[in-house]
């Protein structure tokens, strides 16, 4: 399953998400971040403490870059 690939990768590119049609986040948001060179972190918001960990800069989820 493609979503599993994104969830288990440390890094993934915007183009990988767009080309593969991954449903990890809104594709418009991915396009806007890509166009403006903004990094994105995809992580499980349902796991307690993950939002805090991301905000504090801990390695959680997948980093999406150009």
N, CA, C and O atoms as a printed pandas DataFrame, in Angstrom:
     atom_number atom_name residue_name chain_id  residue_number  x_coord  y_coord  z_coord
0              1         N          UNK        A               1    0.840   -1.180    0.000
1              2        CA          UNK        A               1    0.000    0.000    0.000
2              3         C          UNK        A               1    0.885    1.243    0.000
3              4         O          UNK        A               1    1.881    1.270    0.723
4              5         N          UNK        A               2    0.569    2.245   -0.761
5              6        CA          UNK        A               2    1.406    3.428   -0.905
6              7         C          UNK        A               2    1.475    4.269    0.364
7              8         O          UNK        A               2    2.520    4.844    0.667
8              9         N          UNK        A               3    0.388    4.347    1.100
9             10        CA          UNK        A               3    0.384    5.152    2.322
10            11         C          UNK        A               3    1.384    4.592    3.316
11            12         O          UNK        A               3    2.061    5.355    4.006
12            13         N          UNK        A               4    1.489    3.278    3.401
13            14        CA          UNK        A               4    2.449    2.651    4.301
14            15         C          UNK        A               4    3.864    3.101    3.964
15            16         O          UNK        A               4    4.670    3.328    4.867
16            17         N          UNK        A               5    4.180    3.233    2.667
17            18        CA          UNK        A               5    5.515    3.681    2.255
18            19         C          UNK        A               5    5.820    5.060    2.832
19            20         O          UNK        A               5    6.906    5.282    3.367
20            21         N          UNK        A               6    4.890    5.966    2.728
21            22        CA          UNK        A               6    5.110    7.320    3.234
22            23         C          UNK        A               6    5.219    7.319    4.748
23            24         O          UNK        A               6    6.020    8.063    5.315
24            25         N          UNK        A               7    4.430    6.500    5.395
25            26        CA          UNK        A               7    4.418    6.474    6.855
26            27         C          UNK        A               7    5.692    5.863    7.430
27            28         O          UNK        A               7    6.050    6.142    8.574
28            29         N          UNK        A               8    6.375    5.037    6.650
29            30        CA          UNK        A               8    7.565    4.381    7.172
30            31         C          UNK        A               8    8.861    4.977    6.639
31            32         O          UNK        A               8    9.942    4.546    7.041
32            33         N          UNK        A               9    8.780    5.949    5.752
33            34        CA          UNK        A               9    9.974    6.574    5.204
34            35         C          UNK        A               9   10.394    7.746    6.079
35            36         O          UNK        A               9    9.552    8.489    6.583
36            37         N          UNK        A              10   11.707    7.905    6.258
37            38        CA          UNK        A              10   12.198    9.067    6.995
38            39         C          UNK        A              10   12.057   10.333    6.165
39            40         O          UNK        A              10   11.781   11.409    6.695
40            41         N          UNK        A              11   12.250   10.194    4.858
41            42        CA          UNK        A              11   12.159   11.325    3.938
42            43         C          UNK        A              11   11.375   10.913    2.704
43            44         O          UNK        A              11   11.446    9.771    2.250
44            45         N          UNK        A              12   10.631   11.866    2.178
45            46        CA          UNK        A              12    9.904   11.651    0.934
46            47         C          UNK        A              12    9.831   13.017    0.240
47            48         O          UNK        A              12    9.861   14.053    0.904
48            49         N          UNK        A              13    9.737   13.019   -1.066
49            50        CA          UNK        A              13    9.683   14.291   -1.773
50            51         C          UNK        A              13    8.232   14.661   -2.089
51            52         O          UNK        A              13    7.343   13.809   -2.107
52            53         N          UNK        A              14    8.020   15.955   -2.339
53            54        CA          UNK        A              14    6.701   16.418   -2.747
54            55         C          UNK        A              14    6.252   15.694   -4.007
55            56         O          UNK        A              14    5.099   15.279   -4.124
56            57         N          UNK        A              15    7.178   15.548   -4.947
57            58        CA          UNK        A              15    6.840   14.912   -6.217
58            59         C          UNK        A              15    6.453   13.453   -6.024
59            60         O          UNK        A              15    5.576   12.956   -6.730
60            61         N          UNK        A              16    7.090   12.748   -5.076
61            62        CA          UNK        A              16    6.700   11.361   -4.788
62            63         C          UNK        A              16    5.241   11.303   -4.347
63            64         O          UNK        A              16    4.481   10.445   -4.795
64            65         N          UNK        A              17    4.864   12.216   -3.474
65            66        CA          UNK        A              17    3.487   12.248   -2.978
66            67         C          UNK        A              17    2.519   12.554   -4.113
67            68         O          UNK        A              17    1.485   11.900   -4.244
68            69         N          UNK        A              18    2.853   13.553   -4.938
69            70        CA          UNK        A              18    1.962   13.952   -6.030
70            71         C          UNK        A              18    1.879   12.891   -7.117
71            72         O          UNK        A              18    0.787   12.570   -7.586
72            73         N          UNK        A              19    3.029   12.339   -7.526
73            74        CA          UNK        A              19    3.048   11.332   -8.587
74            75         C          UNK        A              19    2.307   10.064   -8.178
75            76         O          UNK        A              19    1.562    9.488   -8.971
76            77         N          UNK        A              20    2.517    9.636   -6.934
77            78        CA          UNK        A              20    1.922    8.392   -6.469
78            79         C          UNK        A              20    0.505    8.582   -5.944
79            80         O          UNK        A              20   -0.189    7.612   -5.637
80            81         N          UNK        A              21    0.078    9.849   -5.843
81            82        CA          UNK        A              21   -1.265   10.134   -5.364
82            83         C          UNK        A              21   -1.487    9.679   -3.931
83            84         O          UNK        A              21   -2.580    9.236   -3.579
84            85         N          UNK        A              22   -0.453    9.786   -3.101
85            86        CA          UNK        A              22   -0.559    9.345   -1.716
86            87         C          UNK        A              22   -1.597   10.168   -0.980
87            88         O          UNK        A              22   -1.664   11.385   -1.151
88            89         N          UNK        A              23   -2.383    9.530   -0.186
89            90        CA          UNK        A              23   -3.477   10.192    0.536
90            91         C          UNK        A              23   -3.067   10.503    1.974
91            92         O          UNK        A              23   -3.877   10.376    2.891
92            93         N          UNK        A              24   -1.811   10.912    2.175
93            94        CA          UNK        A              24   -1.325   11.207    3.516
94            95         C          UNK        A              24   -1.720   12.599    3.976
95            96         O          UNK        A              24   -1.754   12.869    5.176
96            97         N          UNK        A              25   -2.018   13.480    3.042
97            98        CA          UNK        A              25   -2.459   14.839    3.352
98            99         C          UNK        A              25   -3.123   15.415    2.108
99           100         O          UNK        A              25   -3.135   14.778    1.055
100          101         N          UNK        A              26   -3.658   16.583    2.226
101          102        CA          UNK        A              26   -4.312   17.251    1.110
102          103         C          UNK        A              26   -3.293   17.568    0.016
103          104         O          UNK        A              26   -2.257   18.171    0.295
104          105         N          UNK        A              27   -3.574   17.171   -1.211
105          106        CA          UNK        A              27   -2.624   17.377   -2.308
106          107         C          UNK        A              27   -2.423   18.852   -2.645
107          108         O          UNK        A              27   -1.357   19.233   -3.129
108          109         N          UNK        A              28   -3.428   19.684   -2.398
109          110        CA          UNK        A              28   -3.265   21.128   -2.614
110          111         C          UNK        A              28   -2.234   21.688   -1.637
111          112         O          UNK        A              28   -1.401   22.512   -2.015
112          113         N          UNK        A              29   -2.290   21.244   -0.386
113          114        CA          UNK        A              29   -1.309   21.689    0.613
114          115         C          UNK        A              29    0.094   21.260    0.207
115          116         O          UNK        A              29    1.049   22.019    0.369
116          117         N          UNK        A              30    0.220   20.053   -0.317
117          118        CA          UNK        A              30    1.516   19.564   -0.782
118          119         C          UNK        A              30    2.026   20.451   -1.912
119          120         O          UNK        A              30    3.193   20.842   -1.912
120          121         N          UNK        A              31    1.169   20.771   -2.867
121          122        CA          UNK        A              31    1.564   21.627   -3.996
122          123         C          UNK        A              31    1.995   23.014   -3.537
123          124         O          UNK        A              31    2.991   23.551   -4.021
124          125         N          UNK        A              32    1.241   23.597   -2.598
125          126        CA          UNK        A              32    1.589   24.933   -2.094
126          127         C          UNK        A              32    2.929   24.911   -1.354
127          128         O          UNK        A              32    3.748   25.812   -1.534
128          129         N          UNK        A              33    3.154   23.905   -0.536
129          130        CA          UNK        A              33    4.441   23.805    0.176
130          131         C          UNK        A              33    5.583   23.605   -0.814
131          132         O          UNK        A              33    6.658   24.184   -0.657
132          133         N          UNK        A              34    5.348   22.786   -1.828
133          134        CA          UNK        A              34    6.373   22.553   -2.857
134          135         C          UNK        A              34    6.703   23.863   -3.574
135          136         O          UNK        A              34    7.874   24.211   -3.727
136          137         N          UNK        A              35    5.676   24.584   -4.012
137          138        CA          UNK        A              35    5.880   25.830   -4.756
138          139         C          UNK        A              35    6.594   26.896   -3.926
139          140         O          UNK        A              35    7.308   27.736   -4.474
140          141         N          UNK        A              36    6.405   26.864   -2.620
141          142        CA          UNK        A              36    7.004   27.876   -1.741
142          143         C          UNK        A              36    8.194   27.349   -0.948
143          144         O          UNK        A              36    8.682   28.003   -0.027
144          145         N          UNK        A              37    8.654   26.154   -1.321
145          146        CA          UNK        A              37    9.836   25.539   -0.710
146          147         C          UNK        A              37    9.725   25.462    0.823
147          148         O          UNK        A              37   10.677   25.771    1.540
148          149         N          UNK        A              38    8.550   25.046    1.308
149          150        CA          UNK        A              38    8.318   24.890    2.738
150          151         C          UNK        A              38    8.386   23.408    3.106
151          152         O          UNK        A              38    7.697   22.593    2.493
152          153         N          UNK        A              39    9.189   23.052    4.076
153          154        CA          UNK        A              39    9.221   21.644    4.486
154          155         C          UNK        A              39    7.913   21.264    5.184
155          156         O          UNK        A              39    7.224   22.112    5.751
156          157         N          UNK        A              40    7.597   19.997    5.131
157          158        CA          UNK        A              40    6.364   19.492    5.725
158          159         C          UNK        A              40    6.715   18.217    6.490
159          160         O          UNK        A              40    7.548   17.430    6.040
160          161         N          UNK        A              41    6.089   18.015    7.631
161          162        CA          UNK        A              41    6.286   16.782    8.376
162          163         C          UNK        A              41    4.951   16.061    8.438
163          164         O          UNK        A              41    3.948   16.623    8.876
164          165         N          UNK        A              42    4.950   14.808    7.992
165          166        CA          UNK        A              42    3.749   13.989    8.035
166          167         C          UNK        A              42    3.909   13.018    9.191
167          168         O          UNK        A              42    4.878   12.261    9.251
168          169         N          UNK        A              43    2.943   13.044   10.116
169          170        CA          UNK        A              43    3.037   12.187   11.293
170          171         C          UNK        A              43    1.635   11.804   11.764
171          172         O          UNK        A              43    0.640   12.369   11.307
172          173         N          UNK        A              44    1.569   10.848   12.674
173          174        CA          UNK        A              44    0.312   10.369   13.219
174          175         C          UNK        A              44   -0.144   11.291   14.341
175          176         O          UNK        A              44    0.435   11.286   15.427
176          177         N          UNK        A              45   -1.180   12.084   14.079
177          178        CA          UNK        A              45   -1.700   13.007   15.088
178          179         C          UNK        A              45   -2.487   12.277   16.169
179          180         O          UNK        A              45   -2.726   12.837   17.240
180          181         N          UNK        A              46   -2.891   11.044   15.909
181          182        CA          UNK        A              46   -3.693   10.291   16.869
182          183         C          UNK        A              46   -2.854    9.663   17.977
183          184         O          UNK        A              46   -3.397    9.207   18.983
184          185         N          UNK        A              47   -1.555    9.637   17.801
185          186        CA          UNK        A              47   -0.684    9.085   18.845
186          187         C          UNK        A              47   -0.419   10.174   19.884
187          188         O          UNK        A              47    0.114   11.233   19.551
188          189         N          UNK        A              48   -0.787    9.921   21.135
189          190        CA          UNK        A              48   -0.609   10.936   22.180
190          191         C          UNK        A              48    0.832   11.450   22.261
191          192         O          UNK        A              48    1.787   10.673   22.266
192          193         N          UNK        A              49    0.963   12.774   22.323
193          194        CA          UNK        A              49    2.266   13.406   22.473
194          195         C          UNK        A              49    2.978   13.742   21.178
195          196         O          UNK        A              49    3.982   14.455   21.199
196          197         N          UNK        A              50    2.486   13.246   20.047
197          198        CA          UNK        A              50    3.189   13.478   18.783
198          199         C          UNK        A              50    3.216   14.944   18.362
199          200         O          UNK        A              50    4.233   15.415   17.853
200          201         N          UNK        A              51    2.128   15.671   18.562
201          202        CA          UNK        A              51    2.110   17.086   18.173
202          203         C          UNK        A              51    3.173   17.834   18.965
203          204         O          UNK        A              51    3.929   18.628   18.405
204          205         N          UNK        A              52    3.226   17.583   20.244
205          206        CA          UNK        A              52    4.237   18.227   21.097
206          207         C          UNK        A              52    5.644   17.867   20.642
207          208         O          UNK        A              52    6.519   18.731   20.581
208          209         N          UNK        A              53    5.863   16.598   20.325
209          210        CA          UNK        A              53    7.184   16.147   19.886
210          211         C          UNK        A              53    7.612   16.851   18.597
211          212         O          UNK        A              53    8.769   17.250   18.461
212          213         N          UNK        A              54    6.687   17.000   17.658
213          214        CA          UNK        A              54    7.000   17.680   16.397
214          215         C          UNK        A              54    7.345   19.137   16.650
215          216         O          UNK        A              54    8.327   19.651   16.114
216          217         N          UNK        A              55    6.532   19.808   17.474
217          218        CA          UNK        A              55    6.769   21.225   17.774
218          219         C          UNK        A              55    8.126   21.419   18.454
219          220         O          UNK        A              55    8.795   22.426   18.225
220          221         N          UNK        A              56    8.529   20.465   19.283
221          222        CA          UNK        A              56    9.812   20.558   19.972
222          223         C          UNK        A              56   10.994   20.142   19.096
223          224         O          UNK        A              56   12.143   20.194   19.535
224          225         N          UNK        A              57   10.713   19.733   17.865
225          226        CA          UNK        A              57   11.779   19.403   16.929
226          227         C          UNK        A              57   12.257   17.975   16.984
227          228         O          UNK        A              57   13.271   17.642   16.371
228          229         N          UNK        A              58   11.545   17.109   17.711
229          230        CA          UNK        A              58   11.927   15.700   17.749
230          231         C          UNK        A              58   11.608   15.051   16.408
231          232         O          UNK        A              58   10.727   15.502   15.675
232          233         N          UNK        A              59   12.333   13.996   16.108
233          234        CA          UNK        A              59   12.108   13.285   14.853
234          235         C          UNK        A              59   10.872   12.406   14.970
235          236         O          UNK        A              59   10.874   11.382   15.654
236          237         N          UNK        A              60    9.831   12.826   14.294
237          238        CA          UNK        A              60    8.568   12.099   14.280
238          239         C          UNK        A              60    8.064   12.081   12.848
239          240         O          UNK        A              60    8.046   13.123   12.193
240          241         N          UNK        A              61    7.663   10.946   12.354
241          242        CA          UNK        A              61    7.058   10.866   11.025
242          243         C          UNK        A              61    8.058   11.010    9.889
243          244         O          UNK        A              61    9.230   10.655   10.010
244          245         N          UNK        A              62    7.557   11.540    8.790
245          246        CA          UNK        A              62    8.340   11.680    7.554
246          247         C          UNK        A              62    8.523   13.150    7.199
247          248         O          UNK        A              62    7.579   13.938    7.265
248          249         N          UNK        A              63    9.736   13.506    6.824
249          250        CA          UNK        A              63   10.040   14.856    6.360
250          251         C          UNK        A              63    9.804   14.901    4.854
251          252         O          UNK        A              63   10.332   14.076    4.108
252          253         N          UNK        A              64    9.013   15.867    4.418
253          254        CA          UNK        A              64    8.738   16.046    2.998
254          255         C          UNK        A              64    9.516   17.265    2.516
255          256         O          UNK        A              64    9.373   18.364    3.051
256          257         N          UNK        A              65   10.341   17.048    1.496
257          258        CA          UNK        A              65   11.176   18.123    0.939
258          259         C          UNK        A              65   11.127   18.060   -0.593
259          260         O          UNK        A              65   10.524   17.162   -1.181
260          261         N          UNK        A              66   11.778   19.035   -1.210
261          262        CA          UNK        A              66   11.811   19.114   -2.672
262          263         C          UNK        A              66   12.590   17.987   -3.295
263          264         O          UNK        A              66   12.706   17.919   -4.519
